[in-house]
Amino acid sequence: MSYVKQKRESTCCFAGHRPGGFPWGEDETAAACRDFKMRLEKAIIAAQWDGYRHFICGMAMGLDIYAGEAVAALREKDPFVTLEAAVPCPEQTNGWPAHWIARYTRLLEQCDQVTVVEPHYSKACMLSRNRYMVDNSARLIAALREGSRRSGTLYTVNYAKKQGIETVMLPLLRP
């Protein structure tokens, strides 16, 4: 794995909820989840068609890992697509369920680049990771639960808009 500075104008990142923030929760077999993943994949392919070749994944449970897995699958068809893991801190998976840690580990191994944003956990490391992704991207693909008032996803969407970053919102449909 080697580090190559990517061009911001061809870089896309993601923001979204963890499983508890989705209408389907952890049930990835739910029709609403399958539909969402299909729409996420279409948004990623649209970004690829629009010239985005580098994708930054925040590696959190939920949307981040869904998106990272979709980009890794796309890279099988297009070797010019690259995937970067933006890890907020080395302790990110502390306390996670084993099945999410396994997915995280598999995805991390598939990344072309890994950026650890902060050397240790802090209250601000997740937001630092989100700012890093937005500051290095020209497009954000996001899914925000209707009525969200305080969340890292809402912060990231608002930060991206303030920075003038194109934001593609994927609605979360109820099951």
mmCIF file of N, CA and C in Angstrom, residues 15 25 101 108 110 148 154 167:
data_model
loop_
_atom_site.group_PDB
_atom_site.id
_atom_site.type_symbol
_atom_site.label_atom_id
_atom_site.label_comp_id
_atom_site.label_asym_id
_atom_site.label_seq_id
_atom_site.Cartn_x
_atom_site.Cartn_y
_atom_site.Cartn_z
ATOM 1 N N ALA A 15 -21.043 9.880 4.058
ATOM 2 C CA ALA A 15 -21.478 10.126 5.432
ATOM 3 C C ALA A 15 -22.841 9.478 5.605
ATOM 4 N N GLY A 25 -32.451 -1.006 10.949
ATOM 5 C CA GLY A 25 -31.504 -1.407 11.998
ATOM 6 C C GLY A 25 -30.388 -2.273 11.451
ATOM 7 N N ILE A 101 -16.475 -6.066 13.149
ATOM 8 C CA ILE A 101 -15.004 -6.025 13.148
ATOM 9 C C ILE A 101 -14.465 -6.841 11.973
ATOM 10 N N LEU A 108 -10.599 -2.984 5.237
ATOM 11 C CA LEU A 108 -9.313 -2.297 5.425
ATOM 12 C C LEU A 108 -8.230 -2.943 4.557
ATOM 13 N N GLN A 110 -8.642 -4.298 1.760
ATOM 14 C CA GLN A 110 -8.912 -4.014 0.348
ATOM 15 C C GLN A 110 -8.609 -2.570 -0.034
ATOM 16 N N SER A 148 -33.099 14.418 11.901
ATOM 17 C CA SER A 148 -31.839 14.390 12.661
ATOM 18 C C SER A 148 -31.501 15.790 13.132
ATOM 19 N N LEU A 154 -25.196 14.668 10.280
ATOM 20 C CA LEU A 154 -25.730 16.010 10.079
ATOM 21 C C LEU A 154 -24.597 17.033 10.068
ATOM 22 N N THR A 167 -23.248 17.778 -2.662
ATOM 23 C CA THR A 167 -23.773 16.770 -1.740
ATOM 24 C C THR A 167 -24.928 16.029 -2.405
#
